[in-house]
mmCIF file of C-alpha atoms in Angstrom:
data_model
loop_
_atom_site.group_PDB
_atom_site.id
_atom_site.type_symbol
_atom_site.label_atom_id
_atom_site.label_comp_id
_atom_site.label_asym_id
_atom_site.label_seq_id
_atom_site.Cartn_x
_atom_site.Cartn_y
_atom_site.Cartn_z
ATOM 1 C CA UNK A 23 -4.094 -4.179 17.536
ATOM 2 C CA UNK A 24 -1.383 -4.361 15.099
ATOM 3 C CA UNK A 25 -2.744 -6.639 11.527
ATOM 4 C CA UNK A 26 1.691 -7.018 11.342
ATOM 5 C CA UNK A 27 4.193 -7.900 14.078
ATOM 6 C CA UNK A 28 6.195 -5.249 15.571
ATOM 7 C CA UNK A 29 9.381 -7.291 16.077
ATOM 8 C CA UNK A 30 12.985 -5.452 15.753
ATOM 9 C CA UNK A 31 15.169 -7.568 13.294
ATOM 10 C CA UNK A 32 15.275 -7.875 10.032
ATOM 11 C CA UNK A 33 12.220 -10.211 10.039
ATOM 12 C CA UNK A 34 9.061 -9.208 11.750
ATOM 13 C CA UNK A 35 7.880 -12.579 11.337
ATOM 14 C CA UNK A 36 6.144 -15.130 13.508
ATOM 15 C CA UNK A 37 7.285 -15.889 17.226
ATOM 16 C CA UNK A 38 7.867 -19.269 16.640
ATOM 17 C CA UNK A 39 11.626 -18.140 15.616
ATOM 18 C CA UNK A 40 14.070 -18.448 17.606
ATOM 19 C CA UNK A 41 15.478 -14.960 18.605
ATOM 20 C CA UNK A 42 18.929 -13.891 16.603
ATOM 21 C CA UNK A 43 18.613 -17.022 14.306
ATOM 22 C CA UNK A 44 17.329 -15.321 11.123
ATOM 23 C CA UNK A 45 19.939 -15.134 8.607
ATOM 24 C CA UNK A 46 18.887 -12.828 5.139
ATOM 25 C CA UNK A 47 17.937 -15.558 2.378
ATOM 26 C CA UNK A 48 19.756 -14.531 -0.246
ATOM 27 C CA UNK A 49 18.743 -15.122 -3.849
ATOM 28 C CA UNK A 50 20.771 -14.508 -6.953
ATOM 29 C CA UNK A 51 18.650 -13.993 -10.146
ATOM 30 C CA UNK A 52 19.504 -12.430 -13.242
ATOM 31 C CA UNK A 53 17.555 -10.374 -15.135
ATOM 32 C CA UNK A 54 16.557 -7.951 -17.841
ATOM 33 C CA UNK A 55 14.026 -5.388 -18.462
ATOM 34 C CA UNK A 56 10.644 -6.864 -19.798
ATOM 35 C CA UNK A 57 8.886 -3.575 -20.794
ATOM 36 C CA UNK A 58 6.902 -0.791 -19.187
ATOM 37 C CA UNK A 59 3.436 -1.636 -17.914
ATOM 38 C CA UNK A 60 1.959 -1.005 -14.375
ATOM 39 C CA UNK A 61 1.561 -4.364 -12.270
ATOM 40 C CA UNK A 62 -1.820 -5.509 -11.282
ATOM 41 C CA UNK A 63 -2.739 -8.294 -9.014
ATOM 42 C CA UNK A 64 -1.554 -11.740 -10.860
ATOM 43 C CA UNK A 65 -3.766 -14.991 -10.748
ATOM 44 C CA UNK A 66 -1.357 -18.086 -10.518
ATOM 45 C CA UNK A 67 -0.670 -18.026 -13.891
ATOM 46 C CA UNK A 68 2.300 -15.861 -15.668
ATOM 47 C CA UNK A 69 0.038 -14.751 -18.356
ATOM 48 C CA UNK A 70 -0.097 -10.519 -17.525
ATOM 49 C CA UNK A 71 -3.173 -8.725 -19.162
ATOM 50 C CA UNK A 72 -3.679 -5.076 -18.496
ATOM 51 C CA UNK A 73 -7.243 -3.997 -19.070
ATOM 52 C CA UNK A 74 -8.174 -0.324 -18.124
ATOM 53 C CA UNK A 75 -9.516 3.216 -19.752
ATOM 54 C CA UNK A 76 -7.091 6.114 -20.172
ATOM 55 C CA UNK A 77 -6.473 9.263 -18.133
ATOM 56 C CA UNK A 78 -6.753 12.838 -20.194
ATOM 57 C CA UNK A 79 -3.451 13.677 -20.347
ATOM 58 C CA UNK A 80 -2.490 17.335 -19.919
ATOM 59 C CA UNK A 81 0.882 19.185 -19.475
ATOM 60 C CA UNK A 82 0.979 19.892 -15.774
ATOM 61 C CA UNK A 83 0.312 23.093 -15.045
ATOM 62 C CA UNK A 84 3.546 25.623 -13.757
ATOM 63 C CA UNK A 85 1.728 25.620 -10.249
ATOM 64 C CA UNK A 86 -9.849 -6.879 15.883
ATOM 65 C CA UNK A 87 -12.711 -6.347 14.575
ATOM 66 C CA UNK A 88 -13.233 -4.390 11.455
ATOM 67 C CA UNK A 89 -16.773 -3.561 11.410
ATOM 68 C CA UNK A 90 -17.139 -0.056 10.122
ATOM 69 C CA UNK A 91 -18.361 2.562 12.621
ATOM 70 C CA UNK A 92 -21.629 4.975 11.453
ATOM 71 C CA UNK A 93 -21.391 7.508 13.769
ATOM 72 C CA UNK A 94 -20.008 9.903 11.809
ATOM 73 C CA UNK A 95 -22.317 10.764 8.967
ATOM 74 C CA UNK A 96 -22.919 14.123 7.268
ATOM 75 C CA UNK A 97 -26.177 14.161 8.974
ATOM 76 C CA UNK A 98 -23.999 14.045 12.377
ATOM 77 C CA UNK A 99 -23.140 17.807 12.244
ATOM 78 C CA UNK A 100 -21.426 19.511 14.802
ATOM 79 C CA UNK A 101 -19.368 22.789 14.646
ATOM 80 C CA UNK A 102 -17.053 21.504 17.876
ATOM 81 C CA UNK A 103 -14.190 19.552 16.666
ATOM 82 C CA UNK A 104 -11.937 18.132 19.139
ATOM 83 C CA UNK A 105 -8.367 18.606 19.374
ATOM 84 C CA UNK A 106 -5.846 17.276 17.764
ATOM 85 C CA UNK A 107 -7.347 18.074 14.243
ATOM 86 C CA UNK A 108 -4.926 17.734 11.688
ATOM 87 C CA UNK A 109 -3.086 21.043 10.772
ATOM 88 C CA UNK A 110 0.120 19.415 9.185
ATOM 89 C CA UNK A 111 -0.323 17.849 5.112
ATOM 90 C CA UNK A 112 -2.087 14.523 4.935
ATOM 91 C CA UNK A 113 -0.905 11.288 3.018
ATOM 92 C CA UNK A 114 -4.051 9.833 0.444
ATOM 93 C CA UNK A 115 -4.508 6.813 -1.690
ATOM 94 C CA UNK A 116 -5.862 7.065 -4.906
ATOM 95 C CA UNK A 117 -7.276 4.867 -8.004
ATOM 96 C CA UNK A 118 -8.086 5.314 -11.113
ATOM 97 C CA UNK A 119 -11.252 4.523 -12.672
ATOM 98 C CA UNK A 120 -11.705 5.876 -16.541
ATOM 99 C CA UNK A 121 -10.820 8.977 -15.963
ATOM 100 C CA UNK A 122 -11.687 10.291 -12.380
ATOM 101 C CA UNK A 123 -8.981 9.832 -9.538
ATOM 102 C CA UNK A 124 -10.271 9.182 -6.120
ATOM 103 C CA UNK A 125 -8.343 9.413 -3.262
ATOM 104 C CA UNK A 126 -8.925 9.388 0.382
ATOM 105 C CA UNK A 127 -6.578 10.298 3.759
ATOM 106 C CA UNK A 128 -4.368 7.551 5.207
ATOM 107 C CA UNK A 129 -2.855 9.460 7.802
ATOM 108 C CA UNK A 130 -1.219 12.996 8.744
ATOM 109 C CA UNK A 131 2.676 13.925 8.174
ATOM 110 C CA UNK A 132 4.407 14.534 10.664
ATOM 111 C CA UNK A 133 8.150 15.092 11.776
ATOM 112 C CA UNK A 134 7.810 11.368 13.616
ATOM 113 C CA UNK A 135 5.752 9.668 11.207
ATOM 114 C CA UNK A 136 2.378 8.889 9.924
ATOM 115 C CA UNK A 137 -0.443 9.891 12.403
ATOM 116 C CA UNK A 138 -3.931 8.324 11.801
ATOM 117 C CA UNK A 139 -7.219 10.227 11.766
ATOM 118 C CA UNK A 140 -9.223 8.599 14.266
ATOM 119 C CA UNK A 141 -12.701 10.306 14.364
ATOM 120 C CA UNK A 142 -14.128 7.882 16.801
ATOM 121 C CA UNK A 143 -16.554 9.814 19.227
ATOM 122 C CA UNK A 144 -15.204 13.192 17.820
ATOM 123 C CA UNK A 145 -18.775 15.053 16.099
ATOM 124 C CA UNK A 146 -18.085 17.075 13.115
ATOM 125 C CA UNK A 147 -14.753 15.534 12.332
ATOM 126 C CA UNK A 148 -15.493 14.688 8.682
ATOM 127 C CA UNK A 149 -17.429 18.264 8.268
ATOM 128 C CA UNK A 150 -14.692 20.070 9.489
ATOM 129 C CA UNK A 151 -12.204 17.561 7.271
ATOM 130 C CA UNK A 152 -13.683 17.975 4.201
ATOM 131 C CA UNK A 153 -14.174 21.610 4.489
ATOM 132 C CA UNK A 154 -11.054 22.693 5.367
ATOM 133 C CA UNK A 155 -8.747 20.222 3.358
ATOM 134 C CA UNK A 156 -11.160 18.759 0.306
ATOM 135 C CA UNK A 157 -13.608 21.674 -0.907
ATOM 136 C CA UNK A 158 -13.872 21.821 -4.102
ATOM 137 C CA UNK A 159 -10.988 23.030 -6.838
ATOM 138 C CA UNK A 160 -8.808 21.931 -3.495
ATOM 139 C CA UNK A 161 -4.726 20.839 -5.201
ATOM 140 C CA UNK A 162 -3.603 17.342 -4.450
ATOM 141 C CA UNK A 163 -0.571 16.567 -6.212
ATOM 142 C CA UNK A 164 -0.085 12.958 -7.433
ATOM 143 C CA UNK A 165 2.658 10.710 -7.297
ATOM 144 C CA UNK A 166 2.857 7.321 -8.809
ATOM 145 C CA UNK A 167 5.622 4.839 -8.463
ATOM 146 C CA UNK A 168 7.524 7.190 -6.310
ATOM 147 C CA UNK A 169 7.543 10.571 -8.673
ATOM 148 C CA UNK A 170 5.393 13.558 -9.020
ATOM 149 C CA UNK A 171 3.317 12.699 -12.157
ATOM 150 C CA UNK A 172 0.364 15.480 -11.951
ATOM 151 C CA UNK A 173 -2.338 17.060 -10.265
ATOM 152 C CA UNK A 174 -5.691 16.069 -8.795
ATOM 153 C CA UNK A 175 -8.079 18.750 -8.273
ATOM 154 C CA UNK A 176 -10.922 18.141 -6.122
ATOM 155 C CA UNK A 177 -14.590 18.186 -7.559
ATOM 156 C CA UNK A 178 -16.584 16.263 -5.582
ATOM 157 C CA UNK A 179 -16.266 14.429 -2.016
ATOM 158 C CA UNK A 180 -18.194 11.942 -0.076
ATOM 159 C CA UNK A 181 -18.437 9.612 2.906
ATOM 160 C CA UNK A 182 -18.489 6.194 2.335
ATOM 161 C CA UNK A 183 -18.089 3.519 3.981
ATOM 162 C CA UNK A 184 -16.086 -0.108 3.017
ATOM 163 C CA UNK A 185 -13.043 1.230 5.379
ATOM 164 C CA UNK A 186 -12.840 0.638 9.079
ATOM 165 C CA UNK A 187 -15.077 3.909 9.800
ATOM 166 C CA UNK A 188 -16.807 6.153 6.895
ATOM 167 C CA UNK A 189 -14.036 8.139 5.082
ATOM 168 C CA UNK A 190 -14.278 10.859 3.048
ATOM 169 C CA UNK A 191 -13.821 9.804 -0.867
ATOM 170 C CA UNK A 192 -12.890 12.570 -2.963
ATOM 171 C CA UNK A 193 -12.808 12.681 -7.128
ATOM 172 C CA UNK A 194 -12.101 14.472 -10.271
ATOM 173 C CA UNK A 195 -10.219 14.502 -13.388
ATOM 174 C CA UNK A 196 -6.870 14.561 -13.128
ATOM 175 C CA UNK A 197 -3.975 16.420 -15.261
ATOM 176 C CA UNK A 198 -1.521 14.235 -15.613
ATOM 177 C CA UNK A 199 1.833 13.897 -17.512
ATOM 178 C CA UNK A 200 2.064 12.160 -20.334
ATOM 179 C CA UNK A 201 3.494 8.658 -20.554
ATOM 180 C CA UNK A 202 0.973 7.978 -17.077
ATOM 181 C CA UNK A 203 -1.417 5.942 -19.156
ATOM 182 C CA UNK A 204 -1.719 2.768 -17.654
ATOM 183 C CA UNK A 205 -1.000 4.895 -13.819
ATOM 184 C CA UNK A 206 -3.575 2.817 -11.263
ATOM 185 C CA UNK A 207 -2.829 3.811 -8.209
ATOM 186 C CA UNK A 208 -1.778 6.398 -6.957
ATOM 187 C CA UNK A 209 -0.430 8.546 -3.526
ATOM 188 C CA UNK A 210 -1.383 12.108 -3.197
ATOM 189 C CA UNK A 211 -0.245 14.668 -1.110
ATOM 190 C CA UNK A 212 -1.589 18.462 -0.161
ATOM 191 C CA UNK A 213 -0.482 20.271 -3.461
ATOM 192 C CA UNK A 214 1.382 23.263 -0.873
ATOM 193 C CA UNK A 215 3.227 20.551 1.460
ATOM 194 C CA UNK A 216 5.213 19.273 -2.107
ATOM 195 C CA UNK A 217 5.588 22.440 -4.292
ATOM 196 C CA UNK A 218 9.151 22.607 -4.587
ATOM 197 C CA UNK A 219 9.599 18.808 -5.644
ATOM 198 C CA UNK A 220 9.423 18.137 -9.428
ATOM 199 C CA UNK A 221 7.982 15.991 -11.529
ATOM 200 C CA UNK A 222 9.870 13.290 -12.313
ATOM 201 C CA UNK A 223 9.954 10.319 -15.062
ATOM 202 C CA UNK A 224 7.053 7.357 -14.982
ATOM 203 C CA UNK A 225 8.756 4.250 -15.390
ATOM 204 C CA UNK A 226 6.803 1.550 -14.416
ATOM 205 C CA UNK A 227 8.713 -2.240 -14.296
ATOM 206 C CA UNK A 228 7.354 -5.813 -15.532
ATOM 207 C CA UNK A 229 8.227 -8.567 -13.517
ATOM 208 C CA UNK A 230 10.611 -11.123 -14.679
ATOM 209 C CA UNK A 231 10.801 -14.627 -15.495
ATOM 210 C CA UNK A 232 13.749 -14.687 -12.788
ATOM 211 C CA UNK A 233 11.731 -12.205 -10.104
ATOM 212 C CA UNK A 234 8.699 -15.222 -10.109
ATOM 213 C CA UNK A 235 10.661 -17.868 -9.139
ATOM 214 C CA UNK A 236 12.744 -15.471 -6.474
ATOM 215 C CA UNK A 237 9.595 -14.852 -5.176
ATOM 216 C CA UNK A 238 8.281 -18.802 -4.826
ATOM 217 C CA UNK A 239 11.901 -19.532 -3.382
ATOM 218 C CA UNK A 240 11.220 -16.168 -0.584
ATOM 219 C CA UNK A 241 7.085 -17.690 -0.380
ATOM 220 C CA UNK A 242 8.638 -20.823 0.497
ATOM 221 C CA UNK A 243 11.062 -19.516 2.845
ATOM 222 C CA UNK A 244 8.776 -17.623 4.694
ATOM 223 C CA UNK A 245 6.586 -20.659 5.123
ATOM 224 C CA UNK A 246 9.536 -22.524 6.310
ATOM 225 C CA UNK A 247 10.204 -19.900 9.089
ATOM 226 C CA UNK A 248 6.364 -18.995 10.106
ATOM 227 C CA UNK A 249 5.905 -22.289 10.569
ATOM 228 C CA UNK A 250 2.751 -21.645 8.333
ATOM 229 C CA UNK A 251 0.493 -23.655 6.892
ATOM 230 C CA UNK A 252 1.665 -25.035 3.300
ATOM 231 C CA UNK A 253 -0.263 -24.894 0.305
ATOM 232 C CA UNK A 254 -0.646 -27.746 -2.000
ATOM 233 C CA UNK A 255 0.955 -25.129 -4.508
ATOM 234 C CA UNK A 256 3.093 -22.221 -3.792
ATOM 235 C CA UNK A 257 2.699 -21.153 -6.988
ATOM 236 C CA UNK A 258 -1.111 -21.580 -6.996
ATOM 237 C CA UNK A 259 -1.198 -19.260 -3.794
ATOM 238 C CA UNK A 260 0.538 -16.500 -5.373
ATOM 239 C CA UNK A 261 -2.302 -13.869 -5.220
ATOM 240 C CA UNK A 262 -0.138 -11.089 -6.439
ATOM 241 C CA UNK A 263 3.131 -9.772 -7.738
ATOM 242 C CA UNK A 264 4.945 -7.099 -8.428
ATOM 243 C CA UNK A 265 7.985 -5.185 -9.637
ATOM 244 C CA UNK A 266 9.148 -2.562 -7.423
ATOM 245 C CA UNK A 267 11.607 0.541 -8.894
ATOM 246 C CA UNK A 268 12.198 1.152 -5.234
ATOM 247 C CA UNK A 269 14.077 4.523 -4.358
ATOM 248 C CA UNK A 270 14.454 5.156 -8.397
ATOM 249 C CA UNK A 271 16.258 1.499 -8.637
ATOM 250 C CA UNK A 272 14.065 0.375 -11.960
ATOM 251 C CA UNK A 273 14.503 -3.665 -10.346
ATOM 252 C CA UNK A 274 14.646 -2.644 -6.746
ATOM 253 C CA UNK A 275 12.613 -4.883 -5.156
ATOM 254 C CA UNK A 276 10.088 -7.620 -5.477
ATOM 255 C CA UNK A 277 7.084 -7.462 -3.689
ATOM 256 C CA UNK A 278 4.210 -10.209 -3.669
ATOM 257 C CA UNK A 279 1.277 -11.711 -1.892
ATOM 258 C CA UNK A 280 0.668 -15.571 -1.038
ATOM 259 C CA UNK A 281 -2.838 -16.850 0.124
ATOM 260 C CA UNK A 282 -4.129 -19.913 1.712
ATOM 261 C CA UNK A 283 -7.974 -20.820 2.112
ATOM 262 C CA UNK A 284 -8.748 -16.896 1.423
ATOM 263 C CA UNK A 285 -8.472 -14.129 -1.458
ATOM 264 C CA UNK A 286 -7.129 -10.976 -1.698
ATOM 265 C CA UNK A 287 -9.898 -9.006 -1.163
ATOM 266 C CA UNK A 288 -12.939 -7.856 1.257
ATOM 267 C CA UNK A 289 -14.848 -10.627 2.485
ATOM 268 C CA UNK A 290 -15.089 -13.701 4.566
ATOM 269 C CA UNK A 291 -11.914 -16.578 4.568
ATOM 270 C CA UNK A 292 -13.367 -19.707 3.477
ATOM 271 C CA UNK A 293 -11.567 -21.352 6.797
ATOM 272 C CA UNK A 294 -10.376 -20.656 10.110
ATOM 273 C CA UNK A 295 -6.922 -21.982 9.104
ATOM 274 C CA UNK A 296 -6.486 -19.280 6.313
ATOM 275 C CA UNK A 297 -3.272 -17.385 6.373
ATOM 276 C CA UNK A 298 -1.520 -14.750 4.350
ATOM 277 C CA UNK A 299 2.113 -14.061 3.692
ATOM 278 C CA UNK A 300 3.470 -10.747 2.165
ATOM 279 C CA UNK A 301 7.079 -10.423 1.139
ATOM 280 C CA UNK A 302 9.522 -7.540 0.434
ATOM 281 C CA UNK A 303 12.636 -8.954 -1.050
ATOM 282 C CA UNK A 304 15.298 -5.616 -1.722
ATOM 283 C CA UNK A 305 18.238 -5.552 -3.868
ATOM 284 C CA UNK A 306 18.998 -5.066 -7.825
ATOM 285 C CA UNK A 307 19.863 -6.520 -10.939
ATOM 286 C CA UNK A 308 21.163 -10.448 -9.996
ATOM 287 C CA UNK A 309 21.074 -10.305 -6.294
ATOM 288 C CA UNK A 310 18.091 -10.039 -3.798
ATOM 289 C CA UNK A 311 17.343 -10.344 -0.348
ATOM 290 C CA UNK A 312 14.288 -10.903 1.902
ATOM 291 C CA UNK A 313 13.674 -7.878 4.002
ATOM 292 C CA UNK A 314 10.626 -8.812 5.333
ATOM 293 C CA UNK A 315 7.982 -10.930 5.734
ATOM 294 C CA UNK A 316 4.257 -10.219 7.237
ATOM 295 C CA UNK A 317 2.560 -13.425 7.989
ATOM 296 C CA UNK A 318 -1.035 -13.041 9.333
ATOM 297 C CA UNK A 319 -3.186 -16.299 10.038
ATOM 298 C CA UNK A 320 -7.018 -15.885 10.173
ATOM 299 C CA UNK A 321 -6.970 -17.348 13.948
ATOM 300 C CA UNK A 322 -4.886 -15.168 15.472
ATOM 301 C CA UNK A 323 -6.815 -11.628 15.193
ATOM 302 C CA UNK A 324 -8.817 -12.123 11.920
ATOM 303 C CA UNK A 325 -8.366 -11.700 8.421
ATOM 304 C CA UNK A 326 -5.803 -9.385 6.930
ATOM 305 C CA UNK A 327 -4.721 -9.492 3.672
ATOM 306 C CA UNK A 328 -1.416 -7.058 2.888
ATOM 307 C CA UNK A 329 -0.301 -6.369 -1.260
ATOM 308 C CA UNK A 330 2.044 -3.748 -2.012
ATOM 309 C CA UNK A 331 0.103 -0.578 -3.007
ATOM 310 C CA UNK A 332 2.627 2.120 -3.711
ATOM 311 C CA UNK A 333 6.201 3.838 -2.374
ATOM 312 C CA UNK A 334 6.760 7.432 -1.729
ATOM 313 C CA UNK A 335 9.863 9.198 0.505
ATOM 314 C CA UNK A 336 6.902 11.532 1.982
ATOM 315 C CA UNK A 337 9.309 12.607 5.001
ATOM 316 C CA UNK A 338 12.030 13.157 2.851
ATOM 317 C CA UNK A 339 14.934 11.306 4.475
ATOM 318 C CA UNK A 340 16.266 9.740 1.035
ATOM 319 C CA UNK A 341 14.341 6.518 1.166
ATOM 320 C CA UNK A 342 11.189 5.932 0.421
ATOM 321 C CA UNK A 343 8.468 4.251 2.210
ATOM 322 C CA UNK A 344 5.897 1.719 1.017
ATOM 323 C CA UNK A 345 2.291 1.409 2.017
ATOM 324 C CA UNK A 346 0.530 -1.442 1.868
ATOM 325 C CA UNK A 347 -3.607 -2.088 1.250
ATOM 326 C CA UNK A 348 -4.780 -4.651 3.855
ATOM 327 C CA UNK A 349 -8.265 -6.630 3.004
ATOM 328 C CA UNK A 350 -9.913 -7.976 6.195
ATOM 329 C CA UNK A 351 -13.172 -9.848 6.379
ATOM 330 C CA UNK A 352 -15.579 -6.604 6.560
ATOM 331 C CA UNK A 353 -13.134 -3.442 5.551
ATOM 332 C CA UNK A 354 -9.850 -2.495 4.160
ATOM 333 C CA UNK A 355 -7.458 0.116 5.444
ATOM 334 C CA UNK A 356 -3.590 0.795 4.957
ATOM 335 C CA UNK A 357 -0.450 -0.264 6.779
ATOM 336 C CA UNK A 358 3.157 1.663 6.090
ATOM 337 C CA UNK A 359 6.204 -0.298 5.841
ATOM 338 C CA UNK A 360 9.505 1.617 6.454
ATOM 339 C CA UNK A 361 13.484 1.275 7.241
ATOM 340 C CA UNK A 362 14.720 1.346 10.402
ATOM 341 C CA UNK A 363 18.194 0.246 12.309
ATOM 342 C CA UNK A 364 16.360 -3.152 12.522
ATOM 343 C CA UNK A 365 15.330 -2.727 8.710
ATOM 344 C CA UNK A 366 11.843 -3.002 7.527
ATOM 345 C CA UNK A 367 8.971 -2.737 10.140
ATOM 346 C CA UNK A 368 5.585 -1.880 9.867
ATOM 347 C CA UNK A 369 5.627 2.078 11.190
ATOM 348 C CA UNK A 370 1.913 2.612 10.482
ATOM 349 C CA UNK A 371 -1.007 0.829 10.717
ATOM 350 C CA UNK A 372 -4.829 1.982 10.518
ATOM 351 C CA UNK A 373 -6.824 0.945 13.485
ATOM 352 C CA UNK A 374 -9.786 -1.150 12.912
ATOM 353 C CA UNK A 375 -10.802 -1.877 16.669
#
């Protein structure tokens, strides 16, 4: 089951609209630059602190239900590991805590797209996984806000659980370049699969004055079309924001998160009648447009809470794609958002059922 509608169009939104009857809301807000500082998840207010340790910074070196499934433990050992294993690189998500990385697979690259690991009922899948692609001193190469910005190298990996099956969880200190201070979250990528790409500039975005109220106007809209439940405050619903230098464009999009009767993370909604909205609006300096719109009420398939996590052209076609970290009521997992003829659809999801 897919936590995002599948709908060609520009947006994959509830099917309460009418089909060929969405027009692109367009929104013209001007703006300036407001600084440098990686985006967190906002509370309703516009007050932005930033509290977090520091990486060690080193040149770079030349070189539905969602209840997790225990069958796969590192007791569970088998040597047989059934076809298709994954022989191409493989797409992780990372965080930052002090100054350990940890980062664990979202999905295999391929020439078609994003292909999920699913272990279910496969013994010695995670064995064979971590062996093979996370032994220790194994390369992953780190991007952040779509650029190469260092180099993870593995020390330590476990299984743990939290996602919808256990997933391996691998750490260690990264070497990263400097000016990747306040760096959260990252993507990583088999260090071999991305040697010819360079590193590239950090330049993280603030939000402005003028991308907060776009973003109510686009929350608003979106509510309008859903047909969605409506808070007593849109702006009081906001669970998250953020500034988006999409495809190198420092202003290039907006992306946020509204919530109703829930929060943006793991746990139970506080009603049946909860709902979340994500946004994407696309565009640049003055002028935006809304590209997309995930609306996922509790009742229909459970809780599923999207926020932008972070964008990276990983097949290499010019424009980059954006994955997304969905909270439900007992796990989290990813979703991949990426440009089509019909624009922005959800290409990827990971399978909780």
């Amino acid at each position: 089951m897919s936590f995002f509608p599948r709908r060609t169009g520009q947006f994959p939104i509830s099917v309460r609209d009418p089909p060929n009857q969405v027009n692109p809301l367009r929104i013209k807000a001007f703006l300036g630059i407001a600084g440098s500082v990686i985006i967190g998840a906002l509370s309703a207010c516009d007050n932005v602190e930033f509290e977090g340790t520091r990486l060690e910074l080193v040149p770079p070196s030349g070189d539905s239900s969602e209840t997790a499934e225990a069958s796969d433990t590192l007791e569970a050992r088998d040597s047989t590991v059934a076809s298709p294993f994954p022989e191409g690189p493989l797409l992780y998500m990372g965080t930052r805590t002090g100054t350990q990385v940890s980062v664990h697979p979202v999905g295999e690259i391929t020439a078609t797209g994003l292909r999920p690991l699913d272990h279910t009922g496969t013994p010695g899948f995670l064995d064979a996984l971590i062996e093979r692609r996370l032994a220790p001193g194994t390369p992953l190469t780190l991007f952040a806000e779509g650029v190469r910005v260092g180099t993870l190298r593995v020390q330590e990996t476990t299984i743990e659980s939290g996602f919808c099956r256990p997933t391996p969880v691998a750490s260690g200190v990264a070497e990263v370049v400097p000016g990747t201070e306040e760096a959260v979250r990252f993507l990583a990528v088999d260090e071999a699969a991305v040697a010819d790409v360079p590193y590239g500039e950090y330049r993280p975005v603030e939000h402005t004055f003028d991308q907060r109220v776009a973003g109510l106007d686009f929350a608003a809209e979106a509510l309008r079309r859903t047909g969605a439940l409506w808070p007593p405050s849109v702006l009081e619903s906001r669970a998250d924001m953020q500034a988006v230098p999409l495809d190198g464009v420092p202003r290039g999009a907006i992306a946020a998160t509204f919530v109703v009767g829930d929060r943006l993370a793991v746990g139970p909604p506080d009603s049946r009648r909860a709902h979340s909205i994500f946004i994407l609006a696309t565009g640049d300096v003055g002028d935006y447009t809304l590209d997309y719109i995930g609306y996922r009420p509790v009742a229909d398939g459970g809780k599923g809470v999207a926020r932008f996590f972070e964008q990276l052209d990983w097949d290499r076609d010019g424009q980059a794609e954006i994955v997304l970290e969905v909270f439900g009521e007992r796990a989290r997992w990813a979703a991949v958002l990426d440009r089509g003829p019909d624009g922005w659809t959800t290409t990827f999801e990971s399978a909780c059922s």
